[in-house]
Coordinates of C-alpha atoms in Angstrom, one line a residue:
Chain A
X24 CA -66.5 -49.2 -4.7
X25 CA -63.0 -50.3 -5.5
X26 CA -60.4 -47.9 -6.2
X27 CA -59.0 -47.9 -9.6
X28 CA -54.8 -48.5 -10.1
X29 CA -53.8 -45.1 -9.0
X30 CA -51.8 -44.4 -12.3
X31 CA -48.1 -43.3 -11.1
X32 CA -47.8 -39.6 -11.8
X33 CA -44.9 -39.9 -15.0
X34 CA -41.9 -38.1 -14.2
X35 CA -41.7 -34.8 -14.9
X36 CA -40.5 -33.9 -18.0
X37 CA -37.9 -31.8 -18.0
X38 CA -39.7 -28.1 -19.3
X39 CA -36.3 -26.2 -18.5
X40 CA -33.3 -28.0 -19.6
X41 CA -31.1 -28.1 -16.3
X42 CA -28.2 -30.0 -17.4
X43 CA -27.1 -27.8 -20.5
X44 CA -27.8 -24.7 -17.3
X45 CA -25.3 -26.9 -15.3
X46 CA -22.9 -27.0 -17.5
X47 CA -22.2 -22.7 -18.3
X48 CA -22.5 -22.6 -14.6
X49 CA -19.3 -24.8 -14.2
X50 CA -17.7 -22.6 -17.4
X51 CA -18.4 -19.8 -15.0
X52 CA -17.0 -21.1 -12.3
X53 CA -13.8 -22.6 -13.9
X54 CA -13.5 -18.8 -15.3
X55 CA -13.7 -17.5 -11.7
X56 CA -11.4 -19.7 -10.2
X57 CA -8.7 -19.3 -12.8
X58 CA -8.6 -15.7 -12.5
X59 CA -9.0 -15.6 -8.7
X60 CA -5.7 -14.1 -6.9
X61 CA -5.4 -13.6 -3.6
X62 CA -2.9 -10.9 -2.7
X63 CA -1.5 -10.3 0.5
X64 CA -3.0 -7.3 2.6
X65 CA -1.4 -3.6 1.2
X66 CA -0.9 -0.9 4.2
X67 CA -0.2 2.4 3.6
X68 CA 2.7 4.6 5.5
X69 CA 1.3 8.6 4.7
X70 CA 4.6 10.8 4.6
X71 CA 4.3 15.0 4.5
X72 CA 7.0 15.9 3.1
X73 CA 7.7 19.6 3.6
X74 CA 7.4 21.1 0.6
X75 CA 10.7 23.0 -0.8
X76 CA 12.1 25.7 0.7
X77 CA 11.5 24.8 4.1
X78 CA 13.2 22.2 6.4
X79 CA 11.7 19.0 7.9
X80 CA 8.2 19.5 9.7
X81 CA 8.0 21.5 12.8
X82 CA 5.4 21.9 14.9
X83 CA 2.8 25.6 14.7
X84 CA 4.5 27.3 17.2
X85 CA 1.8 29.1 19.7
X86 CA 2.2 30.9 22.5
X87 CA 0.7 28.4 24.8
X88 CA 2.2 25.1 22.7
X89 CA 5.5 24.1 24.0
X90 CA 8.0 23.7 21.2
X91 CA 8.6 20.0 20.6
X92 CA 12.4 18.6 21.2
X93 CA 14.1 17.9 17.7
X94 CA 16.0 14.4 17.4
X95 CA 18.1 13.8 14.2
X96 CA 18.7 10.2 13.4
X97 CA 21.9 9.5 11.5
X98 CA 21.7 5.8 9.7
X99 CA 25.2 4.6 8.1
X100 CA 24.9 1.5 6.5
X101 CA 27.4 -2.0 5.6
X102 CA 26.2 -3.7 2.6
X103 CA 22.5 -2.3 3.2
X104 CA 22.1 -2.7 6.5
X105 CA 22.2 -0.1 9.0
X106 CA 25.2 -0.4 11.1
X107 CA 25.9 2.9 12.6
X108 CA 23.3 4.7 13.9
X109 CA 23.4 8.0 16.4
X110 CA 20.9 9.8 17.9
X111 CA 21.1 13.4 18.8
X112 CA 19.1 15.9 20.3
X113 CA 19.1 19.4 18.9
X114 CA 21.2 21.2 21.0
X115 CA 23.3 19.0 22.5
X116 CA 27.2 17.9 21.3
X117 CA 27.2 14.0 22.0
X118 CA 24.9 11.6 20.1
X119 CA 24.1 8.5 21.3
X120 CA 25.6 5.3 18.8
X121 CA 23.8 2.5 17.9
X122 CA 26.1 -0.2 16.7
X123 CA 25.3 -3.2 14.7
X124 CA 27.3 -6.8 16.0
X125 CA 28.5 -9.6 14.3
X126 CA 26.1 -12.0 16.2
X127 CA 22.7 -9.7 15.5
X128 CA 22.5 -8.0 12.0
X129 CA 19.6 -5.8 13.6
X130 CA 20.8 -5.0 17.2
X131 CA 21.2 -1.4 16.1
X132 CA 17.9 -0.9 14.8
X133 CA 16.9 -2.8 17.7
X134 CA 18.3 -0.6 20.1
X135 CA 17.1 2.6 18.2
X136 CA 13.9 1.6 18.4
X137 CA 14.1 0.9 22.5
X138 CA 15.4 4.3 23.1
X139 CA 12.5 6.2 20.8
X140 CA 10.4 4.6 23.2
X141 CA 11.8 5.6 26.3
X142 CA 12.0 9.4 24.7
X143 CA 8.6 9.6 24.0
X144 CA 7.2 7.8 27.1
X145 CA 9.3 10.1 29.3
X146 CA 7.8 13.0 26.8
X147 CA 4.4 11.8 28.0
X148 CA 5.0 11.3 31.7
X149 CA 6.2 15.0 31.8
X150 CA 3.2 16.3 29.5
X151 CA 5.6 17.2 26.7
X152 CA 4.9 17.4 23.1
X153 CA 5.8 14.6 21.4
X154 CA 9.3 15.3 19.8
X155 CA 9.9 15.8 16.0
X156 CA 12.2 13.2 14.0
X157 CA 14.5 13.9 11.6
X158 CA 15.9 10.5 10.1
X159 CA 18.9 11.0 8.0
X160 CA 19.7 7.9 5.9
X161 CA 22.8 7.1 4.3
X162 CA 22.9 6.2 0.2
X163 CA 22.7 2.9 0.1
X164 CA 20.8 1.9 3.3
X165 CA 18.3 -0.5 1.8
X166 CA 14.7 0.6 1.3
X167 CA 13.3 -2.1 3.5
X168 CA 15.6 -0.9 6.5
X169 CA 14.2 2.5 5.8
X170 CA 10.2 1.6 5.9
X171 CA 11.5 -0.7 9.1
X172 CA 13.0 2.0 10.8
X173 CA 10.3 4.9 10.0
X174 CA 7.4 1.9 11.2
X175 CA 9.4 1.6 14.3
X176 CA 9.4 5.2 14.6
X177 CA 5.7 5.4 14.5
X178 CA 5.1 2.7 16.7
X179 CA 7.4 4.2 19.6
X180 CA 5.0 7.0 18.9
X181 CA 6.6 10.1 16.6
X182 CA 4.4 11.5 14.3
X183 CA 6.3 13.7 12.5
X184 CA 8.8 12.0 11.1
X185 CA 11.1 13.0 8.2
X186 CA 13.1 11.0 5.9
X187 CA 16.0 12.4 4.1
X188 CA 19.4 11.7 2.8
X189 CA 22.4 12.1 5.1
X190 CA 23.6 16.3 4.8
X191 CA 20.9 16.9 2.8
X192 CA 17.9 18.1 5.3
X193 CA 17.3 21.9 4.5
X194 CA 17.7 23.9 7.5
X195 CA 14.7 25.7 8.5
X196 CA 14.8 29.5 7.2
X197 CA 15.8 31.4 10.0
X198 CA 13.0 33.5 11.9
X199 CA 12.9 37.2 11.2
X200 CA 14.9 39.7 13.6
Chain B
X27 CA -57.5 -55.8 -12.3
X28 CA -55.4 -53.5 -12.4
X29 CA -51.9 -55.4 -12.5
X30 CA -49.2 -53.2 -10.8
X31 CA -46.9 -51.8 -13.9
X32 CA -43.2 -52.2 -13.6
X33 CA -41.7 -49.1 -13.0
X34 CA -38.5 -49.3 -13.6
X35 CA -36.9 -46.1 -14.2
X36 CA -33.5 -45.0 -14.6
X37 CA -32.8 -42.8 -11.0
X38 CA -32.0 -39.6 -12.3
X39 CA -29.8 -37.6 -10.0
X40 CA -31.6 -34.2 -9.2
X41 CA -29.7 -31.8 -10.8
X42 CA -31.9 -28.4 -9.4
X43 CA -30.1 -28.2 -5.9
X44 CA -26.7 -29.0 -7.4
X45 CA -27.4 -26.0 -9.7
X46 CA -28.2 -23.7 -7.2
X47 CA -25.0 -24.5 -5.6
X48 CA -23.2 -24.3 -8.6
X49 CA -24.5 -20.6 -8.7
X50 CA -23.9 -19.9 -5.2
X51 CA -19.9 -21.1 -5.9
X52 CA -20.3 -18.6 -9.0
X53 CA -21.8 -15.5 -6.6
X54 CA -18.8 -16.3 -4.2
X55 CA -15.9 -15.8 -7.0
X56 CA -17.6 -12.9 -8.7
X57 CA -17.7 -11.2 -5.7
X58 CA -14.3 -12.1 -4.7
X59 CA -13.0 -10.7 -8.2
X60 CA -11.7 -7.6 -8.8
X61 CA -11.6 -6.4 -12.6
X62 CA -10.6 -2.9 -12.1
X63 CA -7.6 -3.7 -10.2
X64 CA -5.4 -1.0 -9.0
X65 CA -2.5 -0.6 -10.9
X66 CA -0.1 -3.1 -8.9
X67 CA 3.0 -4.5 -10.6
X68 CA 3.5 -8.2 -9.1
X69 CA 6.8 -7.5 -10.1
X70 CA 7.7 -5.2 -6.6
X71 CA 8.2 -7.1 -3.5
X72 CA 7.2 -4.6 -1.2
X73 CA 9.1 -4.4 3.0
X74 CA 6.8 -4.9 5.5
X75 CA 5.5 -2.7 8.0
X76 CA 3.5 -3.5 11.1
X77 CA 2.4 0.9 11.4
X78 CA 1.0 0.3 7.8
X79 CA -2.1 1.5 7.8
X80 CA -5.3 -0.4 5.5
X81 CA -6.3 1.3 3.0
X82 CA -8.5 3.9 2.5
X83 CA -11.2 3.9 0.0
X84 CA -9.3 4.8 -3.1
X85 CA -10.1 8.5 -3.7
X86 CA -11.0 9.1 -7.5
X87 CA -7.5 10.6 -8.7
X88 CA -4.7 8.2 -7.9
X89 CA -1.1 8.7 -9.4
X90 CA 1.0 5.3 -9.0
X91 CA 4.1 5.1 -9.3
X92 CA 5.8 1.3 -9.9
X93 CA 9.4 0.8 -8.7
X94 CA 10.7 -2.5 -9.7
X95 CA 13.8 -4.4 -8.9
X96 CA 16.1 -6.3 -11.8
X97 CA 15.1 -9.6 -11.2
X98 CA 13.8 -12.5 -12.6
X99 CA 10.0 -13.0 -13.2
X100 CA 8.7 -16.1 -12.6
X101 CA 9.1 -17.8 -16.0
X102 CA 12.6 -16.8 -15.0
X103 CA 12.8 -14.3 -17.8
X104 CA 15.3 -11.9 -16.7
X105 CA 13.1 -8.5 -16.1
X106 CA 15.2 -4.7 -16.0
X107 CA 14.3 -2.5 -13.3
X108 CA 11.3 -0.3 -13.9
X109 CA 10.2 2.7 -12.6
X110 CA 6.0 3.5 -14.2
X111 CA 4.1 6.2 -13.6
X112 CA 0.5 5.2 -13.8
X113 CA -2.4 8.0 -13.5
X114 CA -5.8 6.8 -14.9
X115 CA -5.7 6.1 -18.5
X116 CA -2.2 7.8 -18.5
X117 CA 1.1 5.1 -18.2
X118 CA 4.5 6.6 -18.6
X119 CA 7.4 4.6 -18.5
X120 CA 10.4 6.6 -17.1
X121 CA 14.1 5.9 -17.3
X122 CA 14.2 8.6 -14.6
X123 CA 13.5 10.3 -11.8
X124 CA 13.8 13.4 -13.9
X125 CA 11.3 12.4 -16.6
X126 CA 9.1 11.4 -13.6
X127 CA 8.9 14.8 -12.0
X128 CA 8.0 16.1 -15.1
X129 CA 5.2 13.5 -15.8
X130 CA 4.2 14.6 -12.1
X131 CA 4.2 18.5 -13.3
X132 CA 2.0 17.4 -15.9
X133 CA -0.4 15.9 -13.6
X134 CA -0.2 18.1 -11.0
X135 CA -1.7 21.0 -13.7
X136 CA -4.3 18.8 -14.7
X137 CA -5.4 18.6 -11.3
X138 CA -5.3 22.5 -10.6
X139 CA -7.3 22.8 -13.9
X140 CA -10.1 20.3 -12.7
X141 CA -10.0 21.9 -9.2
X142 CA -10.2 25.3 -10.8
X143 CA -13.5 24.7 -12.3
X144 CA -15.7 24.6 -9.3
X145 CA -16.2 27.3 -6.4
X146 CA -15.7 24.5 -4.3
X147 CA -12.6 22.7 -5.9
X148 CA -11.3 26.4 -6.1
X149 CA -11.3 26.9 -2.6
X150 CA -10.0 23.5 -1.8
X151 CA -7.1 24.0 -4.0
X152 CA -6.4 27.0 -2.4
X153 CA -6.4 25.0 1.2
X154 CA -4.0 22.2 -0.3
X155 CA -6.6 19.5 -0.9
X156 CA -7.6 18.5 -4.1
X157 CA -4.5 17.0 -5.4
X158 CA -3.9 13.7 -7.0
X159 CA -3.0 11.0 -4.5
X160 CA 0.6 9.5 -5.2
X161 CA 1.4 6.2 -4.3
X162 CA 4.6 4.9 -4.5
X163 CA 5.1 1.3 -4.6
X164 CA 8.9 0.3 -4.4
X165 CA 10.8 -2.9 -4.1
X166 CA 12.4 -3.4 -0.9
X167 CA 15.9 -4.4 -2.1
X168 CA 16.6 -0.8 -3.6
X169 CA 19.2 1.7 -2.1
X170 CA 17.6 4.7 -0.6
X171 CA 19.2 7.3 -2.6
X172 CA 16.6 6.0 -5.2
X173 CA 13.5 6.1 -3.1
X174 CA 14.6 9.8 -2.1
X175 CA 14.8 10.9 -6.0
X176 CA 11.5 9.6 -6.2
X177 CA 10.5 11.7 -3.4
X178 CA 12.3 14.2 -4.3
X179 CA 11.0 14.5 -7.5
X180 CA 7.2 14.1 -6.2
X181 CA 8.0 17.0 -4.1
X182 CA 9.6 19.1 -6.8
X183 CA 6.2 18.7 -8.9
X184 CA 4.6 20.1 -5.9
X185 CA 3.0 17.2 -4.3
X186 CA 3.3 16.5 -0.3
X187 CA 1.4 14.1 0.6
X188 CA 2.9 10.4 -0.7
X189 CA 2.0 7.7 0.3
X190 CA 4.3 4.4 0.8
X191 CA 2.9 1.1 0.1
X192 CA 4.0 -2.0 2.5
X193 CA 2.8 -5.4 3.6
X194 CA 0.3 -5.5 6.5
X195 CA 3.0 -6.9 9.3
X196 CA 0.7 -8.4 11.9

């Protein structure tokens, strides 16, 4: 028996038209990559602010809570930039100044930031609340200064920070007799 | 005899597997796009922040508010400063902060209204949820005393809880 030619199979023919297919998919694709935009990563800094009539946030009072120490944070800017800042503890006369130099534009901020740190790790050693902060900015501090200085706050590890003009921080309403 | 036939054929590239990566390039982008983008004006070079938190899933009611700085785009058109209030399908342009706490009044009823008309909203109203969340996006070259009219105004119209929009600092 001898074998016949083996006919070659004919090439497909195409029944679905791939090329023209192709072709949208690269329309699609030039569409996609012409309105692609990458944008660079959005966080969010959550503020409470009081709500009017009362004065910057204080911690529920119990009767087993220790009250939380109150630091004000006074921020006088040059040209923007923080320059001046003090520190001060509710109760006590001197604050503690934060100077900007000529050599660093953010050695006050700097230093700000080291002694938050300190207060709150020496809050923690001695199983203190952490203290409230009440951050007092001057007119024309720039807005970036002011997110820089309430992210250092958070990092040194307040959580109830306030922002507010300088003088204009309500006083809390007195207590009841 | 079967003589052997000349087969000479034109090699025809395959095009099935180049389609089907053509389509996976397409999936890639179309999941990469975003069409309903948030309301964020390129224009606003927000500060960074390394505490900045990602963000949450946006909740349904959103109230943004736009703060640009005079500048100039990048055609180099000269651009005024801005200040937009965006909720929804509501866009306000305000000259103020004034005419921004009023647009924030305004939005702050609608959101009692829709609270009021379930138990549930009602008693979450009641508890201080249920409000509109308002973001503010400023630039970072502005003076304070701006920012704090803002907040100042947000607070006025009753709303607390703001948040402030910065760049991931790593």
């Amino acid at each position: 028996m001898h074998r016949r030619g083996r006919q070659q199979t004919p090439a497909t023919e195409p029944d679905l038209p791939i090329t023209p297919m192709l072709d949208m998919s690269f329309q699609l694709m030039a569409f996609f990559i012409l309105t692609f935009r990458p944008v660079p990563t959005e966080g969010q800094l959550a503020l409470v602010l009081p709500s009017l009539g009362q004065g910057p946030p204080i911690a529920k009072i119990d009767d087993v809570t220790e009250k939380p120490d109150a630091y004000t944070v006074t921020v006088s800017p040059t040209g923007g930039i923080p320059s001046d800042i003090t520190l001060l503890k509710e109760n006590e006369l001197e604050p503690v100044t934060f100077k900007m130099t000529p050599q660093s534009q953010t050695k006050a901020m700097d230093d700000l930031y080291a002694a938050l740190a300190k207060i709150v790790k020496d809050q923690k050693a001695a199983k203190r609340p952490v203290p409230t902060l009440d951050m007092q900015f001057g007119d024309e501090v720039r807005y970036q200064f002011v997110i820089k200085m309430l992210d250092d706050a958070k990092v040194a590890g307040f959580e109830k920070i306030s922002p507010n003009l300088i003088g204009k921080t309500k006083k809390p309403a007195a207590p009841p007799p | 005899m079967s003589g052997s036939l000349n087969h000479e054929k034109a090699a025809e590239p395959n095009l099935t597997p180049m389609l089907d990566m053509v389509l996976q390039l397409v999936m890639f982008f179309m999941l990469c796009a975003n069409f309903i983008a948030e309301e964020t004006n390129a224009l606003v070079k927000l500060p960074d922040a390394s505490a900045a938190r990602p963000l949450d899933k946006t909740q349904d009611r959103t109230v943004f508010i736009n703060l640009t700085y005079p500048g100039n785009d990048k055609f180099g058109n000269p651009q005024p400063e801005t200040l937009t209030f965006n909720a929804g399908t509501r866009k306000v342009a305000c000259s103020n902060a004034s005419i921004l706490g009023d647009e924030l009044s305004t939005q702050i009823k609608l959101d009692e209204v829709r609270a009021q008309r379930t138990e549930k909203g009602k008693t979450e109203w009641a508890a201080g949820k249920g409000r509109s969340l308002v973001i503010l996006r400023a630039d970072l070259r502005h003076d304070y005393k701006k920012i704090n009219e803002i907040l100042a105004a947000a607070r006025g119209a009753g709303y607390t809880d703001i948040q402030l929009r910065a760049i991931q600092k790593k």
